[in-house]
Amino acid sequence: MTTPPPALLIAGHGTRDAAGAEAFRSFVRELGRRHPELPVAGGFIELSPPPLAEAVGELVDQGVRRFAAVPLMLVSAGHAKGDIPAALAREKERHPGISYTYGRPLGPHPSLLAVLERRLDEVLGGTVRTPADRADVTVLLVGRGSTDPDANAEVHKAARLLWEGRGYAGVETAFVSLAAPDVPSGLDRCVRLGARRIVVLPYFLFTGILPERVRQQTEGWAAAHPDVEVRSADVIGPEPELLDLVMERYREAVRGDLRMNCDSCVYRIALPGFEDKVGLPQQPHFHPDDDGHHHDGHHGHHHGGPAHSPSHAH
């Protein structure tokens, strides 16, 4: 008898934006349609339904005992490093007999960089006809922002990879929350570096409150600087490249072929100003839609323990 492949569990951030939450749910449904050979479910860590626990319960009700979890996130910050592994450990206690492997976040992957490049071309329209025309374009890549310096560094890495070989005048970085520079400061920096045309590019998968905040802050700055051409690009969106990349991360997890970056992880390495985070216990978020019984936070892993081991196998 052939052993069925592990199910695919998609873990999302969660958002207060109804359209953003529905974009995630629609994305999960599309993955299921594309891969009828796999049970597929998805849930959120916080803020929006369904909670991750409900998605796990849905798979268990289908008879699933093995699954691979993929974080639908661009960078490895607190959610991917701690909250999701802790939540998965909790679900293993709720559903004795299940096992799981845990995949890695999505970016910065070449296929997503290609989508970002396409978003830039779309907003520039017919004004960029040849690679040489890009020499007048400065890009401000805006990430979510985190209290985790490693996560913020990943956005800078994406910016550098986007700049390499594409001919833009430069690709600068800013953040919409929790980290500096903010969007207005990032735009100021672009101008100081001689930018004549700026495109603000949100480094987000789907629409939501934070990408909309990026657009509003960009429009506010542009109104105060009428002498600078500033445009706003769209989020990555549910592109075929994103659907394919999630399946690539799934296959990595199933094979155990994981290459998590632990060299600059704030929970393993004493980074300046963050020394108190080393070895900090990781606890699952309390999700208001999760009607399970373990909300006391005692079922999370220490980040330096099994939840963050290179294999992520349980």
PDB file of C-alpha atoms in Angstrom:
ATOM      1  CA  MET A   1       0.000   0.000   0.000  1.00  0.00           C
ATOM      2  CA  THR A   2       1.419   3.371  -1.034  1.00  0.00           C
ATOM      3  CA  THR A   3       1.800   5.868   1.774  1.00  0.00           C
ATOM      4  CA  PRO A   4      -0.096   9.072   0.901  1.00  0.00           C
ATOM      5  CA  PRO A   5       2.000  12.244   0.661  1.00  0.00           C
ATOM      6  CA  PRO A   6       1.907  14.629   3.619  1.00  0.00           C
ATOM      7  CA  ALA A   7      -0.835  17.238   3.523  1.00  0.00           C
ATOM      8  CA  LEU A   8       0.019  20.869   2.880  1.00  0.00           C
ATOM      9  CA  LEU A   9      -0.708  23.322   5.705  1.00  0.00           C
ATOM     10  CA  ILE A  10      -0.321  27.024   4.879  1.00  0.00           C
ATOM     11  CA  ALA A  11       0.346  29.349   7.821  1.00  0.00           C
ATOM     12  CA  GLY A  12      -0.429  33.052   7.426  1.00  0.00           C
ATOM     13  CA  HIS A  13       0.195  36.188   9.497  1.00  0.00           C
ATOM     14  CA  GLY A  14      -3.378  37.331   9.827  1.00  0.00           C
ATOM     15  CA  THR A  15      -4.720  40.791   9.054  1.00  0.00           C
ATOM     16  CA  ARG A  16      -7.542  43.084  10.124  1.00  0.00           C
ATOM     17  CA  ASP A  17      -8.165  43.825   6.443  1.00  0.00           C
ATOM     18  CA  ALA A  18     -11.045  41.724   5.147  1.00  0.00           C
ATOM     19  CA  ALA A  19      -9.813  41.814   1.547  1.00  0.00           C
ATOM     20  CA  GLY A  20      -6.322  40.734   2.595  1.00  0.00           C
ATOM     21  CA  ALA A  21      -7.667  37.824   4.642  1.00  0.00           C
ATOM     22  CA  GLU A  22      -9.873  36.722   1.751  1.00  0.00           C
ATOM     23  CA  ALA A  23      -6.881  36.939  -0.619  1.00  0.00           C
ATOM     24  CA  PHE A  24      -5.088  34.407   1.621  1.00  0.00           C
ATOM     25  CA  ARG A  25      -8.100  32.107   1.788  1.00  0.00           C
ATOM     26  CA  SER A  26      -8.571  32.329  -1.981  1.00  0.00           C
ATOM     27  CA  PHE A  27      -4.895  31.518  -2.475  1.00  0.00           C
ATOM     28  CA  VAL A  28      -5.220  28.390  -0.320  1.00  0.00           C
ATOM     29  CA  ARG A  29      -8.284  27.305  -2.301  1.00  0.00           C
ATOM     30  CA  GLU A  30      -6.400  27.774  -5.579  1.00  0.00           C
ATOM     31  CA  LEU A  31      -3.521  25.640  -4.290  1.00  0.00           C
ATOM     32  CA  GLY A  32      -6.036  22.935  -3.473  1.00  0.00           C
ATOM     33  CA  ARG A  33      -7.544  23.128  -6.960  1.00  0.00           C
ATOM     34  CA  ARG A  34      -4.123  22.913  -8.580  1.00  0.00           C
ATOM     35  CA  HIS A  35      -3.063  19.937  -6.471  1.00  0.00           C
ATOM     36  CA  PRO A  36      -6.026  17.598  -6.041  1.00  0.00           C
ATOM     37  CA  GLU A  37      -3.610  14.841  -5.038  1.00  0.00           C
ATOM     38  CA  LEU A  38      -2.929  16.675  -1.758  1.00  0.00           C
ATOM     39  CA  PRO A  39      -5.118  17.671   1.160  1.00  0.00           C
ATOM     40  CA  VAL A  40      -4.543  21.436   1.483  1.00  0.00           C
ATOM     41  CA  ALA A  41      -5.635  23.759   4.284  1.00  0.00           C
ATOM     42  CA  GLY A  42      -4.559  27.135   5.607  1.00  0.00           C
ATOM     43  CA  GLY A  43      -4.996  29.246   8.708  1.00  0.00           C
ATOM     44  CA  PHE A  44      -3.783  32.348  10.509  1.00  0.00           C
ATOM     45  CA  ILE A  45      -1.666  32.856  13.597  1.00  0.00           C
ATOM     46  CA  GLU A  46      -3.702  35.880  14.689  1.00  0.00           C
ATOM     47  CA  LEU A  47      -6.324  38.486  13.807  1.00  0.00           C
ATOM     48  CA  SER A  48      -8.361  36.747  11.102  1.00  0.00           C
ATOM     49  CA  PRO A  49     -10.259  33.477  10.670  1.00  0.00           C
ATOM     50  CA  PRO A  50      -9.662  30.652  10.286  1.00  0.00           C
ATOM     51  CA  PRO A  51      -7.061  30.071  13.011  1.00  0.00           C
ATOM     52  CA  LEU A  52      -4.237  27.668  12.277  1.00  0.00           C
ATOM     53  CA  ALA A  53      -5.744  25.212  14.782  1.00  0.00           C
ATOM     54  CA  GLU A  54      -8.930  25.015  12.711  1.00  0.00           C
ATOM     55  CA  ALA A  55      -6.920  24.253   9.571  1.00  0.00           C
ATOM     56  CA  VAL A  56      -5.073  21.455  11.371  1.00  0.00           C
ATOM     57  CA  GLY A  57      -8.379  20.105  12.674  1.00  0.00           C
ATOM     58  CA  GLU A  58      -9.801  20.143   9.142  1.00  0.00           C
ATOM     59  CA  LEU A  59      -6.882  18.025   7.905  1.00  0.00           C
ATOM     60  CA  VAL A  60      -7.129  15.612  10.843  1.00  0.00           C
ATOM     61  CA  ASP A  61     -10.846  15.182  10.173  1.00  0.00           C
ATOM     62  CA  GLN A  62      -9.884  14.096   6.627  1.00  0.00           C
ATOM     63  CA  GLY A  63      -7.711  11.362   8.095  1.00  0.00           C
ATOM     64  CA  VAL A  64      -4.419  13.200   7.690  1.00  0.00           C
ATOM     65  CA  ARG A  65      -1.685  12.129  10.082  1.00  0.00           C
ATOM     66  CA  ARG A  66       1.353  13.667   8.349  1.00  0.00           C
ATOM     67  CA  PHE A  67       1.631  17.174   7.011  1.00  0.00           C
ATOM     68  CA  ALA A  68       4.161  19.761   5.937  1.00  0.00           C
ATOM     69  CA  ALA A  69       3.621  23.334   7.096  1.00  0.00           C
ATOM     70  CA  VAL A  70       4.751  26.247   4.926  1.00  0.00           C
ATOM     71  CA  PRO A  71       4.749  29.807   6.315  1.00  0.00           C
ATOM     72  CA  LEU A  72       3.216  32.137   3.726  1.00  0.00           C
ATOM     73  CA  MET A  73       5.656  34.855   4.710  1.00  0.00           C
ATOM     74  CA  LEU A  74       8.448  36.658   2.911  1.00  0.00           C
ATOM     75  CA  VAL A  75      10.898  36.842   5.807  1.00  0.00           C
ATOM     76  CA  SER A  76      11.659  34.793   8.877  1.00  0.00           C
ATOM     77  CA  ALA A  77      10.616  36.997  11.791  1.00  0.00           C
ATOM     78  CA  GLY A  78       8.905  36.175  15.076  1.00  0.00           C
ATOM     79  CA  HIS A  79       5.917  34.449  13.445  1.00  0.00           C
ATOM     80  CA  ALA A  80       7.982  32.064  11.339  1.00  0.00           C
ATOM     81  CA  LYS A  81      10.693  31.514  13.954  1.00  0.00           C
ATOM     82  CA  GLY A  82       8.585  31.132  17.068  1.00  0.00           C
ATOM     83  CA  ASP A  83       4.821  31.472  16.827  1.00  0.00           C
ATOM     84  CA  ILE A  84       4.197  28.881  14.138  1.00  0.00           C
ATOM     85  CA  PRO A  85       6.531  26.184  15.550  1.00  0.00           C
ATOM     86  CA  ALA A  86       4.972  26.732  18.974  1.00  0.00           C
ATOM     87  CA  ALA A  87       1.466  26.496  17.519  1.00  0.00           C
ATOM     88  CA  LEU A  88       2.370  23.296  15.657  1.00  0.00           C
ATOM     89  CA  ALA A  89       3.765  21.783  18.848  1.00  0.00           C
ATOM     90  CA  ARG A  90       0.487  22.643  20.571  1.00  0.00           C
ATOM     91  CA  GLU A  91      -1.515  20.993  17.792  1.00  0.00           C
ATOM     92  CA  LYS A  92       0.574  17.850  18.123  1.00  0.00           C
ATOM     93  CA  GLU A  93      -0.542  17.660  21.758  1.00  0.00           C
ATOM     94  CA  ARG A  94      -4.164  18.260  20.778  1.00  0.00           C
ATOM     95  CA  HIS A  95      -4.049  15.557  18.093  1.00  0.00           C
ATOM     96  CA  PRO A  96      -1.913  12.639  19.306  1.00  0.00           C
ATOM     97  CA  GLY A  97      -0.456  10.617  16.460  1.00  0.00           C
ATOM     98  CA  ILE A  98       0.100  13.432  13.956  1.00  0.00           C
ATOM     99  CA  SER A  99       3.551  14.401  12.726  1.00  0.00           C
ATOM    100  CA  TYR A 100       4.770  17.345  10.725  1.00  0.00           C
ATOM    101  CA  THR A 101       7.722  18.978   9.067  1.00  0.00           C
ATOM    102  CA  TYR A 102       8.117  22.723   8.877  1.00  0.00           C
ATOM    103  CA  GLY A 103       9.194  24.588   5.749  1.00  0.00           C
ATOM    104  CA  ARG A 104      10.989  27.865   5.371  1.00  0.00           C
ATOM    105  CA  PRO A 105       9.684  31.328   4.402  1.00  0.00           C
ATOM    106  CA  LEU A 106       9.372  32.307   0.766  1.00  0.00           C
ATOM    107  CA  GLY A 107      11.799  35.069   0.012  1.00  0.00           C
ATOM    108  CA  PRO A 108      13.914  36.416  -1.421  1.00  0.00           C
ATOM    109  CA  HIS A 109      13.430  33.905  -4.231  1.00  0.00           C
ATOM    110  CA  PRO A 110      14.334  34.675  -7.878  1.00  0.00           C
ATOM    111  CA  SER A 111      10.772  34.021  -9.022  1.00  0.00           C
ATOM    112  CA  LEU A 112       9.416  36.596  -6.555  1.00  0.00           C
ATOM    113  CA  LEU A 113      12.077  39.079  -7.635  1.00  0.00           C
ATOM    114  CA  ALA A 114      10.790  38.586 -11.191  1.00  0.00           C
ATOM    115  CA  VAL A 115       7.267  39.455 -10.002  1.00  0.00           C
ATOM    116  CA  LEU A 116       8.584  42.568  -8.240  1.00  0.00           C
ATOM    117  CA  GLU A 117      10.311  43.593 -11.472  1.00  0.00           C
ATOM    118  CA  ARG A 118       7.027  43.108 -13.310  1.00  0.00           C
ATOM    119  CA  ARG A 119       5.227  45.299 -10.765  1.00  0.00           C
ATOM    120  CA  LEU A 120       7.783  48.030 -11.401  1.00  0.00           C
ATOM    121  CA  ASP A 121       7.351  47.763 -15.179  1.00  0.00           C
ATOM    122  CA  GLU A 122       3.575  47.957 -14.785  1.00  0.00           C
ATOM    123  CA  VAL A 123       3.622  51.171 -12.791  1.00  0.00           C
ATOM    124  CA  LEU A 124       6.190  52.766 -15.092  1.00  0.00           C
ATOM    125  CA  GLY A 125       4.025  51.908 -18.099  1.00  0.00           C
ATOM    126  CA  GLY A 126       5.467  52.922 -21.436  1.00  0.00           C
ATOM    127  CA  THR A 127       8.060  55.259 -19.943  1.00  0.00           C
ATOM    128  CA  VAL A 128      10.630  52.474 -19.589  1.00  0.00           C
ATOM    129  CA  ARG A 129      11.214  50.994 -23.034  1.00  0.00           C
ATOM    130  CA  THR A 130      14.780  49.791 -22.739  1.00  0.00           C
ATOM    131  CA  PRO A 131      17.063  48.748 -19.853  1.00  0.00           C
ATOM    132  CA  ALA A 132      18.849  52.085 -20.235  1.00  0.00           C
ATOM    133  CA  ASP A 133      15.619  53.898 -19.300  1.00  0.00           C
ATOM    134  CA  ARG A 134      15.811  52.286 -15.866  1.00  0.00           C
ATOM    135  CA  ALA A 135      18.915  54.301 -15.054  1.00  0.00           C
ATOM    136  CA  ASP A 136      16.635  57.184 -14.021  1.00  0.00           C
ATOM    137  CA  VAL A 137      14.474  55.018 -11.724  1.00  0.00           C
ATOM    138  CA  THR A 138      15.155  54.626  -8.013  1.00  0.00           C
ATOM    139  CA  VAL A 139      13.133  51.971  -6.212  1.00  0.00           C
ATOM    140  CA  LEU A 140      12.139  52.162  -2.550  1.00  0.00           C
ATOM    141  CA  LEU A 141      11.370  48.627  -1.400  1.00  0.00           C
ATOM    142  CA  VAL A 142       9.150  48.822   1.694  1.00  0.00           C
ATOM    143  CA  GLY A 143       8.983  45.860   4.058  1.00  0.00           C
ATOM    144  CA  ARG A 144       6.658  45.137   6.936  1.00  0.00           C
ATOM    145  CA  GLY A 145       9.264  45.925   9.589  1.00  0.00           C
ATOM    146  CA  SER A 146      10.106  43.882  12.657  1.00  0.00           C
ATOM    147  CA  THR A 147      11.760  44.046  16.053  1.00  0.00           C
ATOM    148  CA  ASP A 148      13.934  41.194  14.751  1.00  0.00           C
ATOM    149  CA  PRO A 149      17.079  42.616  13.084  1.00  0.00           C
ATOM    150  CA  ASP A 150      17.551  39.422  11.065  1.00  0.00           C
ATOM    151  CA  ALA A 151      14.125  39.865   9.481  1.00  0.00           C
ATOM    152  CA  ASN A 152      14.863  43.479   8.574  1.00  0.00           C
ATOM    153  CA  ALA A 153      18.182  42.408   7.079  1.00  0.00           C
ATOM    154  CA  GLU A 154      16.306  39.987   4.811  1.00  0.00           C
ATOM    155  CA  VAL A 155      14.433  42.926   3.266  1.00  0.00           C
ATOM    156  CA  HIS A 156      17.761  44.624   2.558  1.00  0.00           C
ATOM    157  CA  LYS A 157      18.946  41.393   0.932  1.00  0.00           C
ATOM    158  CA  ALA A 158      15.864  41.357  -1.300  1.00  0.00           C
ATOM    159  CA  ALA A 159      16.517  44.981  -2.259  1.00  0.00           C
ATOM    160  CA  ARG A 160      20.099  44.222  -3.245  1.00  0.00           C
ATOM    161  CA  LEU A 161      19.075  41.177  -5.279  1.00  0.00           C
ATOM    162  CA  LEU A 162      16.391  43.230  -7.030  1.00  0.00           C
ATOM    163  CA  TRP A 163      18.966  45.874  -7.924  1.00  0.00           C
ATOM    164  CA  GLU A 164      21.577  43.451  -9.260  1.00  0.00           C
ATOM    165  CA  GLY A 165      21.656  43.327 -13.043  1.00  0.00           C
ATOM    166  CA  ARG A 166      18.408  45.164 -13.678  1.00  0.00           C
ATOM    167  CA  GLY A 167      19.757  48.626 -14.353  1.00  0.00           C
ATOM    168  CA  TYR A 168      17.834  50.696 -11.805  1.00  0.00           C
ATOM    169  CA  ALA A 169      19.599  53.755 -10.417  1.00  0.00           C
ATOM    170  CA  GLY A 170      19.307  52.151  -7.010  1.00  0.00           C
ATOM    171  CA  VAL A 171      17.052  50.120  -4.734  1.00  0.00           C
ATOM    172  CA  GLU A 172      16.701  51.579  -1.249  1.00  0.00           C
ATOM    173  CA  THR A 173      14.882  50.054   1.716  1.00  0.00           C
ATOM    174  CA  ALA A 174      12.292  51.328   4.202  1.00  0.00           C
ATOM    175  CA  PHE A 175       9.743  49.830   6.606  1.00  0.00           C
ATOM    176  CA  VAL A 176       6.139  50.633   7.357  1.00  0.00           C
ATOM    177  CA  SER A 177       6.244  49.669  11.053  1.00  0.00           C
ATOM    178  CA  LEU A 178       8.524  48.785  13.962  1.00  0.00           C
ATOM    179  CA  ALA A 179      11.799  49.587  12.169  1.00  0.00           C
ATOM    180  CA  ALA A 180      13.616  52.555  10.686  1.00  0.00           C
ATOM    181  CA  PRO A 181      13.745  54.154   8.222  1.00  0.00           C
ATOM    182  CA  ASP A 182      10.040  54.739   7.714  1.00  0.00           C
ATOM    183  CA  VAL A 183       8.567  55.500   4.302  1.00  0.00           C
ATOM    184  CA  PRO A 184       8.992  59.320   4.389  1.00  0.00           C
ATOM    185  CA  SER A 185      12.570  58.954   5.635  1.00  0.00           C
ATOM    186  CA  GLY A 186      13.279  56.416   2.907  1.00  0.00           C
ATOM    187  CA  LEU A 187      11.954  58.791   0.274  1.00  0.00           C
ATOM    188  CA  ASP A 188      14.059  61.610   1.733  1.00  0.00           C
ATOM    189  CA  ARG A 189      17.120  59.381   1.430  1.00  0.00           C
ATOM    190  CA  CYS A 190      16.338  58.616  -2.214  1.00  0.00           C
ATOM    191  CA  VAL A 191      16.238  62.337  -2.982  1.00  0.00           C
ATOM    192  CA  ARG A 192      19.499  62.985  -1.151  1.00  0.00           C
ATOM    193  CA  LEU A 193      21.067  60.296  -3.310  1.00  0.00           C
ATOM    194  CA  GLY A 194      19.966  62.185  -6.410  1.00  0.00           C
ATOM    195  CA  ALA A 195      16.778  60.311  -7.317  1.00  0.00           C
ATOM    196  CA  ARG A 196      14.759  61.897 -10.108  1.00  0.00           C
ATOM    197  CA  ARG A 197      12.055  59.251 -10.427  1.00  0.00           C
ATOM    198  CA  ILE A 198      11.022  57.059  -7.509  1.00  0.00           C
ATOM    199  CA  VAL A 199       8.818  53.987  -7.430  1.00  0.00           C
ATOM    200  CA  VAL A 200       7.678  52.805  -4.006  1.00  0.00           C
ATOM    201  CA  LEU A 201       7.415  49.024  -4.123  1.00  0.00           C
ATOM    202  CA  PRO A 202       5.612  47.243  -1.235  1.00  0.00           C
ATOM    203  CA  TYR A 203       7.327  43.998  -0.238  1.00  0.00           C
ATOM    204  CA  PHE A 204       4.062  42.288   0.663  1.00  0.00           C
ATOM    205  CA  LEU A 205       2.274  39.238  -0.679  1.00  0.00           C
ATOM    206  CA  PHE A 206      -1.305  40.520  -0.517  1.00  0.00           C
ATOM    207  CA  THR A 207      -3.252  43.702   0.009  1.00  0.00           C
ATOM    208  CA  GLY A 208      -3.936  44.782   3.573  1.00  0.00           C
ATOM    209  CA  ILE A 209      -3.771  47.555   6.124  1.00  0.00           C
ATOM    210  CA  LEU A 210       0.015  47.911   6.014  1.00  0.00           C
ATOM    211  CA  PRO A 211       0.386  48.015   2.202  1.00  0.00           C
ATOM    212  CA  GLU A 212      -2.399  50.595   2.123  1.00  0.00           C
ATOM    213  CA  ARG A 213      -0.523  52.589   4.759  1.00  0.00           C
ATOM    214  CA  VAL A 214       2.547  52.495   2.520  1.00  0.00           C
ATOM    215  CA  ARG A 215       0.499  53.945  -0.333  1.00  0.00           C
ATOM    216  CA  GLN A 216      -1.023  56.658   1.856  1.00  0.00           C
ATOM    217  CA  GLN A 217       2.350  57.692   3.272  1.00  0.00           C
ATOM    218  CA  THR A 218       3.791  57.767  -0.235  1.00  0.00           C
ATOM    219  CA  GLU A 219       0.968  59.975  -1.484  1.00  0.00           C
ATOM    220  CA  GLY A 220       1.388  62.303   1.500  1.00  0.00           C
ATOM    221  CA  TRP A 221       5.117  62.661   0.899  1.00  0.00           C
ATOM    222  CA  ALA A 222       4.583  63.183  -2.856  1.00  0.00           C
ATOM    223  CA  ALA A 223       2.062  65.973  -2.211  1.00  0.00           C
ATOM    224  CA  ALA A 224       4.675  67.768  -0.118  1.00  0.00           C
ATOM    225  CA  HIS A 225       7.372  67.284  -2.798  1.00  0.00           C
ATOM    226  CA  PRO A 226       5.716  68.149  -6.112  1.00  0.00           C
ATOM    227  CA  ASP A 227       9.101  68.502  -7.811  1.00  0.00           C
ATOM    228  CA  VAL A 228       9.830  64.756  -7.453  1.00  0.00           C
ATOM    229  CA  GLU A 229       8.100  62.112  -9.558  1.00  0.00           C
ATOM    230  CA  VAL A 230       6.832  59.380  -7.221  1.00  0.00           C
ATOM    231  CA  ARG A 231       4.700  56.375  -8.108  1.00  0.00           C
ATOM    232  CA  SER A 232       3.310  53.457  -6.103  1.00  0.00           C
ATOM    233  CA  ALA A 233       3.541  49.858  -7.320  1.00  0.00           C
ATOM    234  CA  ASP A 234       1.256  46.978  -6.376  1.00  0.00           C
ATOM    235  CA  VAL A 235       1.854  44.077  -3.991  1.00  0.00           C
ATOM    236  CA  ILE A 236       3.095  40.721  -5.286  1.00  0.00           C
ATOM    237  CA  GLY A 237      -0.348  39.116  -5.368  1.00  0.00           C
ATOM    238  CA  PRO A 238      -1.459  35.514  -6.084  1.00  0.00           C
ATOM    239  CA  GLU A 239       0.762  35.111  -9.121  1.00  0.00           C
ATOM    240  CA  PRO A 240       1.645  31.703 -10.652  1.00  0.00           C
ATOM    241  CA  GLU A 241       5.206  32.199  -9.401  1.00  0.00           C
ATOM    242  CA  LEU A 242       3.935  32.417  -5.826  1.00  0.00           C
ATOM    243  CA  LEU A 243       1.793  29.299  -6.188  1.00  0.00           C
ATOM    244  CA  ASP A 244       4.778  27.396  -7.612  1.00  0.00           C
ATOM    245  CA  LEU A 245       7.107  28.657  -4.894  1.00  0.00           C
ATOM    246  CA  VAL A 246       4.817  27.456  -2.101  1.00  0.00           C
ATOM    247  CA  MET A 247       4.904  23.994  -3.656  1.00  0.00           C
ATOM    248  CA  GLU A 248       8.695  24.202  -3.890  1.00  0.00           C
ATOM    249  CA  ARG A 249       8.844  24.986  -0.162  1.00  0.00           C
ATOM    250  CA  TYR A 250       6.433  22.097   0.478  1.00  0.00           C
ATOM    251  CA  ARG A 251       8.650  19.656  -1.417  1.00  0.00           C
ATOM    252  CA  GLU A 252      11.717  20.903   0.476  1.00  0.00           C
ATOM    253  CA  ALA A 253       9.961  20.250   3.766  1.00  0.00           C
ATOM    254  CA  VAL A 254       8.831  16.785   2.721  1.00  0.00           C
ATOM    255  CA  ARG A 255      12.379  15.859   1.629  1.00  0.00           C
ATOM    256  CA  GLY A 256      13.881  17.391   4.753  1.00  0.00           C
ATOM    257  CA  ASP A 257      15.932  19.659   2.471  1.00  0.00           C
ATOM    258  CA  LEU A 258      15.793  22.760   4.668  1.00  0.00           C
ATOM    259  CA  ARG A 259      18.386  25.494   4.914  1.00  0.00           C
ATOM    260  CA  MET A 260      17.158  27.826   7.634  1.00  0.00           C
ATOM    261  CA  ASN A 261      19.356  30.790   8.441  1.00  0.00           C
ATOM    262  CA  CYS A 262      20.441  30.559  12.077  1.00  0.00           C
ATOM    263  CA  ASP A 263      23.650  32.581  11.779  1.00  0.00           C
ATOM    264  CA  SER A 264      21.979  35.864  12.685  1.00  0.00           C
ATOM    265  CA  CYS A 265      18.904  34.633  14.532  1.00  0.00           C
ATOM    266  CA  VAL A 266      18.154  36.861  17.495  1.00  0.00           C
ATOM    267  CA  TYR A 267      17.007  33.851  19.540  1.00  0.00           C
ATOM    268  CA  ARG A 268      20.319  32.024  19.082  1.00  0.00           C
ATOM    269  CA  ILE A 269      22.948  34.741  18.726  1.00  0.00           C
ATOM    270  CA  ALA A 270      23.506  37.677  21.114  1.00  0.00           C
ATOM    271  CA  LEU A 271      23.091  40.633  18.763  1.00  0.00           C
ATOM    272  CA  PRO A 272      23.790  44.139  20.128  1.00  0.00           C
ATOM    273  CA  GLY A 273      20.695  45.498  21.846  1.00  0.00           C
ATOM    274  CA  PHE A 274      18.832  42.171  21.658  1.00  0.00           C
ATOM    275  CA  GLU A 275      20.847  40.055  24.087  1.00  0.00           C
ATOM    276  CA  ASP A 276      17.782  39.384  26.253  1.00  0.00           C
ATOM    277  CA  LYS A 277      16.102  37.405  23.464  1.00  0.00           C
ATOM    278  CA  VAL A 278      18.645  34.555  23.379  1.00  0.00           C
ATOM    279  CA  GLY A 279      16.902  31.325  24.371  1.00  0.00           C
ATOM    280  CA  LEU A 280      13.579  33.098  24.918  1.00  0.00           C
ATOM    281  CA  PRO A 281      10.690  30.603  25.162  1.00  0.00           C
ATOM    282  CA  GLN A 282       8.448  30.673  22.104  1.00  0.00           C
ATOM    283  CA  GLN A 283       4.723  30.526  22.745  1.00  0.00           C
ATOM    284  CA  PRO A 284       1.798  30.228  20.328  1.00  0.00           C
ATOM    285  CA  HIS A 285      -0.400  33.262  19.797  1.00  0.00           C
ATOM    286  CA  PHE A 286      -3.833  33.216  21.346  1.00  0.00           C
ATOM    287  CA  HIS A 287      -6.236  33.341  18.406  1.00  0.00           C
ATOM    288  CA  PRO A 288      -9.751  34.574  19.313  1.00  0.00           C
ATOM    289  CA  ASP A 289     -11.342  32.065  16.923  1.00  0.00           C
ATOM    290  CA  ASP A 290      -9.464  29.083  18.351  1.00  0.00           C
ATOM    291  CA  ASP A 291     -11.758  27.188  20.705  1.00  0.00           C
ATOM    292  CA  GLY A 292      -9.042  24.754  21.833  1.00  0.00           C
ATOM    293  CA  HIS A 293      -8.127  24.251  25.448  1.00  0.00           C
ATOM    294  CA  HIS A 294      -4.469  25.275  25.702  1.00  0.00           C
ATOM    295  CA  HIS A 295      -4.259  29.053  25.948  1.00  0.00           C
ATOM    296  CA  ASP A 296      -1.827  29.187  28.834  1.00  0.00           C
ATOM    297  CA  GLY A 297       1.284  29.350  26.626  1.00  0.00           C
ATOM    298  CA  HIS A 298       3.049  26.401  28.280  1.00  0.00           C
ATOM    299  CA  HIS A 299       3.248  24.289  25.152  1.00  0.00           C
ATOM    300  CA  GLY A 300       5.686  26.370  23.098  1.00  0.00           C
ATOM    301  CA  HIS A 301       9.272  25.450  22.323  1.00  0.00           C
ATOM    302  CA  HIS A 302      12.380  27.295  23.233  1.00  0.00           C
ATOM    303  CA  HIS A 303      13.558  28.848  20.003  1.00  0.00           C
ATOM    304  CA  GLY A 304      16.975  27.314  20.438  1.00  0.00           C
ATOM    305  CA  GLY A 305      15.430  23.848  20.791  1.00  0.00           C
ATOM    306  CA  PRO A 306      13.602  21.516  18.443  1.00  0.00           C
ATOM    307  CA  ALA A 307      11.316  24.170  16.954  1.00  0.00           C
ATOM    308  CA  HIS A 308      14.312  25.865  15.341  1.00  0.00           C
ATOM    309  CA  SER A 309      16.484  22.883  14.595  1.00  0.00           C
ATOM    310  CA  PRO A 310      17.777  22.650  11.009  1.00  0.00           C
ATOM    311  CA  SER A 311      15.427  19.759  10.203  1.00  0.00           C
ATOM    312  CA  HIS A 312      12.255  21.144  11.811  1.00  0.00           C
ATOM    313  CA  ALA A 313      11.062  17.531  11.852  1.00  0.00           C
ATOM    314  CA  HIS A 314       8.765  16.296  14.614  1.00  0.00           C
TER     315      HIS A 314
END
